[in-house]
Tab-separated table of C-alpha atoms in Angstrom:
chain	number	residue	atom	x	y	z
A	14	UNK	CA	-0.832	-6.772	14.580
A	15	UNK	CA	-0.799	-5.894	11.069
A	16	UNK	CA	-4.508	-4.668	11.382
A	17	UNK	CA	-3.293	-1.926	14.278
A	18	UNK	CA	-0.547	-0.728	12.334
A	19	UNK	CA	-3.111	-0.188	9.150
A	20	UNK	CA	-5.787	1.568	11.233
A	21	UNK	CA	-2.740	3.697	12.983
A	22	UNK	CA	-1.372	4.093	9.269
A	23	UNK	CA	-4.664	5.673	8.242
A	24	UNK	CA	-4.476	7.968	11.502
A	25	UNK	CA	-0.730	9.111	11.192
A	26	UNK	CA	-0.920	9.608	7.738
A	27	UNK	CA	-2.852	13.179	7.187
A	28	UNK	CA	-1.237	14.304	10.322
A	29	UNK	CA	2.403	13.460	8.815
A	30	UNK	CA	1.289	15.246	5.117
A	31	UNK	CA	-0.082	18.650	6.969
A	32	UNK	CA	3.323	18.983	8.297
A	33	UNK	CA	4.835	18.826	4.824
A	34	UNK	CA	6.889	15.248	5.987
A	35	UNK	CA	6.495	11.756	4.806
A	36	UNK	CA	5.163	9.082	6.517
A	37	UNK	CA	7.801	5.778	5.890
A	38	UNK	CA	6.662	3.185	8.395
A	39	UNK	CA	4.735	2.259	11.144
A	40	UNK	CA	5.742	-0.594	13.401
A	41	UNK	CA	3.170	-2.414	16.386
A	42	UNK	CA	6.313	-4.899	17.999
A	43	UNK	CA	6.054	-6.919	21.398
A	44	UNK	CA	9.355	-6.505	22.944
A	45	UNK	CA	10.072	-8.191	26.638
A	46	UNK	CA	6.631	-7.062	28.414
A	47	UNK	CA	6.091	-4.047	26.491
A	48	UNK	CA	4.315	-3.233	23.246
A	49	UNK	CA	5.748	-0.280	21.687
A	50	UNK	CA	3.710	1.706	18.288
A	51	UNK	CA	6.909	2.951	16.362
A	52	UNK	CA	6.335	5.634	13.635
A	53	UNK	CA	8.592	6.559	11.502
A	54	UNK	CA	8.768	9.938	9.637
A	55	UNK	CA	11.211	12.100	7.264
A	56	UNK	CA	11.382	14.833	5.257
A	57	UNK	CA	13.998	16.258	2.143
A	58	UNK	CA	16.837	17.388	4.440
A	59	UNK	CA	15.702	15.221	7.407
A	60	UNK	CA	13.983	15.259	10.675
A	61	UNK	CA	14.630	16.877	14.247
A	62	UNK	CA	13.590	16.946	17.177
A	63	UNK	CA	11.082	19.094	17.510
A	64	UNK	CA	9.071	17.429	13.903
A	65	UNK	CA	9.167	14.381	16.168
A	66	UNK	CA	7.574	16.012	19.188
A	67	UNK	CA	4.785	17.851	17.179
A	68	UNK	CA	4.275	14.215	15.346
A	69	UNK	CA	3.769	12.727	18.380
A	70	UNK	CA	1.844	15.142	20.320
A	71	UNK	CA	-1.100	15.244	17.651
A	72	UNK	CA	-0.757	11.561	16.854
A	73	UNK	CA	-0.827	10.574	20.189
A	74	UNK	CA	-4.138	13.089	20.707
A	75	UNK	CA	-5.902	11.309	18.043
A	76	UNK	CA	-5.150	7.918	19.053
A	77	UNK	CA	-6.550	8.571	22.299
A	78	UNK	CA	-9.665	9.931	20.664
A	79	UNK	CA	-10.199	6.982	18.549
A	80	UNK	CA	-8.435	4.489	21.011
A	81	UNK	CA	-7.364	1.860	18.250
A	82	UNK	CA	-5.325	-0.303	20.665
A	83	UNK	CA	-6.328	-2.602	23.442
A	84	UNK	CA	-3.026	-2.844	25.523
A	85	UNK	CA	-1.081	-0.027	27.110
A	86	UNK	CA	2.189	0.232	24.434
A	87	UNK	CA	4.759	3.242	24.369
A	88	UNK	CA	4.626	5.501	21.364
A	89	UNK	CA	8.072	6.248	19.372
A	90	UNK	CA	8.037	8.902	16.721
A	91	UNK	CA	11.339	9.299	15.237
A	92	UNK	CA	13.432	9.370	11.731
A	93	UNK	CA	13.991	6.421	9.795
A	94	UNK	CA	17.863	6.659	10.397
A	95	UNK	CA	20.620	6.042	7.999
A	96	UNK	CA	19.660	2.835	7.033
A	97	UNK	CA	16.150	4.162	6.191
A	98	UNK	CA	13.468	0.747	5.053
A	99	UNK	CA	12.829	0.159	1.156
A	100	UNK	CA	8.960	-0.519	1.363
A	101	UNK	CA	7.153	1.760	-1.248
A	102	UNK	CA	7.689	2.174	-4.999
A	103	UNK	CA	8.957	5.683	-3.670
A	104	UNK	CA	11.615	4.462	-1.729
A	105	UNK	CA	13.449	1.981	-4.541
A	106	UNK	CA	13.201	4.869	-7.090
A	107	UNK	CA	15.084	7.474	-4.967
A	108	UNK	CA	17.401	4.460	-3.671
A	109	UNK	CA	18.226	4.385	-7.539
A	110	UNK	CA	22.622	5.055	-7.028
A	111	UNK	CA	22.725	4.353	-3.454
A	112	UNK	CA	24.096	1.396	-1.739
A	113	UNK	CA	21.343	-0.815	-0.113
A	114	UNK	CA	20.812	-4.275	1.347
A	115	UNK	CA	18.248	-6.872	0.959
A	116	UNK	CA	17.425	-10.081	1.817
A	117	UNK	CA	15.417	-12.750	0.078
A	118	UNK	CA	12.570	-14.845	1.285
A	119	UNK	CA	14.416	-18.107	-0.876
A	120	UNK	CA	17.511	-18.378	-2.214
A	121	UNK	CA	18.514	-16.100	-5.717
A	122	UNK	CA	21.602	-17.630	-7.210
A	123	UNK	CA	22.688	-19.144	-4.390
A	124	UNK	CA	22.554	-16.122	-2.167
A	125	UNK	CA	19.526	-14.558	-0.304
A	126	UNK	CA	21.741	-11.454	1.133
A	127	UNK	CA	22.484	-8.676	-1.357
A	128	UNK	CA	24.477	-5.600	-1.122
A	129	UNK	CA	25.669	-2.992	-3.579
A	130	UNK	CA	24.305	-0.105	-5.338
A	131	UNK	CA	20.757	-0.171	-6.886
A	132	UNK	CA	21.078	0.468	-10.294
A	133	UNK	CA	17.586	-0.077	-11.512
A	134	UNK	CA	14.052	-0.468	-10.346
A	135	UNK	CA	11.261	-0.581	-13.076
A	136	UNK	CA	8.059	-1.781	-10.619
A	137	UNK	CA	8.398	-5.148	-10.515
A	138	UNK	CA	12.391	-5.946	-10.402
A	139	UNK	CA	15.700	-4.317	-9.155
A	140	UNK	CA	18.916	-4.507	-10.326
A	141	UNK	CA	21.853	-4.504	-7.620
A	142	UNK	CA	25.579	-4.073	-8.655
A	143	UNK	CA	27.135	-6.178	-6.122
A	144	UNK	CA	31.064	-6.835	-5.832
A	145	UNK	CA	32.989	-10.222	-4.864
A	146	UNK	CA	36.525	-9.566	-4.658
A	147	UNK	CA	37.421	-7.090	-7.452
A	148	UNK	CA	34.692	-8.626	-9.926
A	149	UNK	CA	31.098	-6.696	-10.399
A	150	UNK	CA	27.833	-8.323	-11.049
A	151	UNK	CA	24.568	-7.298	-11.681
A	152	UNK	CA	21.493	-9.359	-9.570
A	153	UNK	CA	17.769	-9.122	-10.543
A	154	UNK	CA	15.784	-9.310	-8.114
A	155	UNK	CA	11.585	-9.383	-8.379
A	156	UNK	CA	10.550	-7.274	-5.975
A	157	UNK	CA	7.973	-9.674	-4.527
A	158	UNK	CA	10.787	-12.075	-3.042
A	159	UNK	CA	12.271	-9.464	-1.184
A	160	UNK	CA	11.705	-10.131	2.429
A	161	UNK	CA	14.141	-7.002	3.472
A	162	UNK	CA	15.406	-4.074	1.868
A	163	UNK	CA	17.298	-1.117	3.273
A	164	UNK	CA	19.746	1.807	2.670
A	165	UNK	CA	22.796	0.569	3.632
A	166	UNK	CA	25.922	2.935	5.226
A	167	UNK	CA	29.185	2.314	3.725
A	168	UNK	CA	32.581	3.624	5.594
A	169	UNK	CA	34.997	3.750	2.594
């Protein structure tokens, strides 16, 4: 699945940068009988509506001209929400001051779930201020054992 969501990657992408919008992810998932192609797309101030309808109106010509996928799926083109994915250097440097949330592929003293604000990112590690109880502490993490990473909404 990871092939289809490079070749639709390479399709979505100059489509997404002549509107002016970013592309963040693109997602080929199985769920119950149906496959769905999920892109996801965003822009300084945010997406609508209507950026998701022209999105997916030329995507969705230009995968039917190419035809990149065997099975019938359902194609989702929508803003990365609130708790937008960390994937690309891009992301962890504007996350820099936000809260976020990631999760480990082993253990990382003791822990493999992390949240708190990102205070660093330099490439190769991030730094996460995390709280327990009224202490702070600061977590490296190398950013090849994250298995997750995320925005992540706090209600204060």
């Amino acid at each position: 699945m990871s092939k289809i969501t490079e070749v639709v990657e390479s399709i979505a992408l100059p489509i997404v940068e002549r509107e002016n919008m970013e592309l963040v992810d693109v997602e080929f998932v199985k769920e119950g009988p149906d496959y769905f192609l999920r892109v996801y797309i965003d822009k300084p101030g945010g997406v609508d509506l209507d950026d998701c309808v022209n999105i997916n109106e030329q995507l969705s010509e230009k995968l039917n001209e190419t035809d990149p996928i065997e099975q019938a799926y359902y194609l989702d083109v929508s803003s990365p929400g609130a708790e937008r994915p960390l994937k690309k250097p891009s992301d962890f440097e504007r996350a820099v001051g936000k809260n976020v949330y990631m999760k480990t592929f082993a253990p990382i003293d003791g822990a493999k779930e992390f949240e708190g604000i990102l205070t660093a990112y330099d490439g190769e590690t991030v730094v996460i201020e995390t709280r327990i109880k009224t202490r702070k502490k600061a977590v490296s993490l190398p950013v090849d054992k994250i298995a997750q990473a995320r925005l992540a909404v706090t209600f204060s």
